[in-house]
Amino acid sequence: MKRIVIFASGSGSNAENLIKFFHNSDKASVIQVLTNNPHAKVLDRCKKLNVSALSFNRVAFSKADDVLNILKASQPDLIILAGFLWKFPEFILKSFNNKVINIHPALLPKYGGKGMYGMNVHQAVVENKETETGITIHYVNENYDEGAIIFQAKCSVLSTDSAEDVAKKIHLLEMQHFPEVVNELLK
Ligand code: GRF
């Protein structure tokens, strides 16, 4: 059984979708969810789904070895950042080389980098009158949103679409593709 650990900072709809998908798998399972936000909705979702979840603070994550040691004990085959907003420390990346992936709600390299998360991304897409956008699943390296791309899926942006409309389309793409891409990656 392959072991998946998810990092999330907020709602956690992607975390929930992944957890449910792998509940029915005999090949992989989400064994743990970690969050920097003790009030994140993802924690409620984990409780309902019976998945172990922990929150941590910045020192435990970026300065001390606490989160690194949790991960070493969990021995994940894959670490998934799903709506995780803190920069992933290099010393943790080194211990899990090529095992950390992220989902980004735009077609990287467009609309990536610091500050480009959540509605900021979709607002920028609408303001720039893009005719298409999408999702990118990519490896995580030491720079925000710059690791090798694993998968992209596109959707159209209509001239009448608001940022909220775009967010809904992106959400659908994420729900549709993310678990399958992870499943393939683990093979
Ligand atoms: C998703 O749009 C994801 O692409 C981005 O943050 C959002 C997280 O949503 N990185 P949720 O917490 O999974 O609902």
PDB file of C-alpha atoms and ligand atoms in Angstrom, residues 8-15 45 81-85 102-105 118 122 135 170-171 174-175, ligand 1:
ATOM      1  CA  ALA A   8      -3.679  21.880   3.244  1.00  0.00           C
ATOM      2  CA  SER A   9      -4.316  25.340   4.699  1.00  0.00           C
ATOM      3  CA  GLY A  10      -8.014  25.962   4.184  1.00  0.00           C
ATOM      4  CA  SER A  11     -11.204  24.353   3.015  1.00  0.00           C
ATOM      5  CA  GLY A  12      -9.679  21.072   1.919  1.00  0.00           C
ATOM      6  CA  SER A  13     -12.122  20.078  -0.815  1.00  0.00           C
ATOM      7  CA  ASN A  14      -9.221  18.586  -2.766  1.00  0.00           C
ATOM      8  CA  ALA A  15      -7.987  16.762   0.323  1.00  0.00           C
ATOM      9  CA  ARG A  45     -13.423  17.034   6.956  1.00  0.00           C
ATOM     10  CA  LEU A  81       0.175  20.117  -1.286  1.00  0.00           C
ATOM     11  CA  ALA A  82      -3.522  20.805  -1.883  1.00  0.00           C
ATOM     12  CA  GLY A  83      -4.267  24.431  -1.144  1.00  0.00           C
ATOM     13  CA  PHE A  84      -1.237  24.748   1.127  1.00  0.00           C
ATOM     14  CA  LEU A  85      -0.108  28.344   1.455  1.00  0.00           C
ATOM     15  CA  ASN A 102       1.342  20.719  -5.693  1.00  0.00           C
ATOM     16  CA  ILE A 103      -1.869  21.654  -7.468  1.00  0.00           C
ATOM     17  CA  HIS A 104      -2.089  25.191  -8.824  1.00  0.00           C
ATOM     18  CA  PRO A 105      -5.329  26.739 -10.135  1.00  0.00           C
ATOM     19  CA  GLY A 118      -7.034  31.379  -4.637  1.00  0.00           C
ATOM     20  CA  HIS A 122      -8.836  33.965 -11.054  1.00  0.00           C
ATOM     21  CA  ILE A 135      -5.031  23.587 -13.502  1.00  0.00           C
ATOM     22  CA  ILE A 170     -11.291  25.299 -11.899  1.00  0.00           C
ATOM     23  CA  HIS A 171     -12.859  23.499  -8.958  1.00  0.00           C
ATOM     24  CA  GLU A 174      -9.566  19.719  -9.885  1.00  0.00           C
ATOM     25  CA  MET A 175     -12.284  17.330  -8.680  1.00  0.00           C
TER      26      MET A 175
HETATM   27  C1  GRF B   1      -7.353  24.855  -5.056  1.00  0.00           C
HETATM   28  O1  GRF B   1      -7.896  25.669  -6.047  1.00  0.00           O
HETATM   29  C2  GRF B   1      -5.918  24.531  -5.374  1.00  0.00           C
HETATM   30  O2  GRF B   1      -5.654  24.463  -6.728  1.00  0.00           O
HETATM   31  C3  GRF B   1      -5.197  25.698  -4.784  1.00  0.00           C
HETATM   32  O3  GRF B   1      -5.909  26.021  -3.609  1.00  0.00           O
HETATM   33  C4  GRF B   1      -7.263  25.585  -3.733  1.00  0.00           C
HETATM   34  C5  GRF B   1      -7.556  24.720  -2.554  1.00  0.00           C
HETATM   35  O4  GRF B   1      -8.908  24.432  -2.390  1.00  0.00           O
HETATM   36  N1  GRF B   1      -3.782  25.417  -4.621  1.00  0.00           N
HETATM   37  P1  GRF B   1      -9.359  23.356  -1.308  1.00  0.00           P
HETATM   38  O5  GRF B   1      -8.783  23.787   0.039  1.00  0.00           O
HETATM   39  O6  GRF B   1      -8.814  22.022  -1.735  1.00  0.00           O
HETATM   40  O7  GRF B   1     -10.837  23.383  -1.287  1.00  0.00           O
END
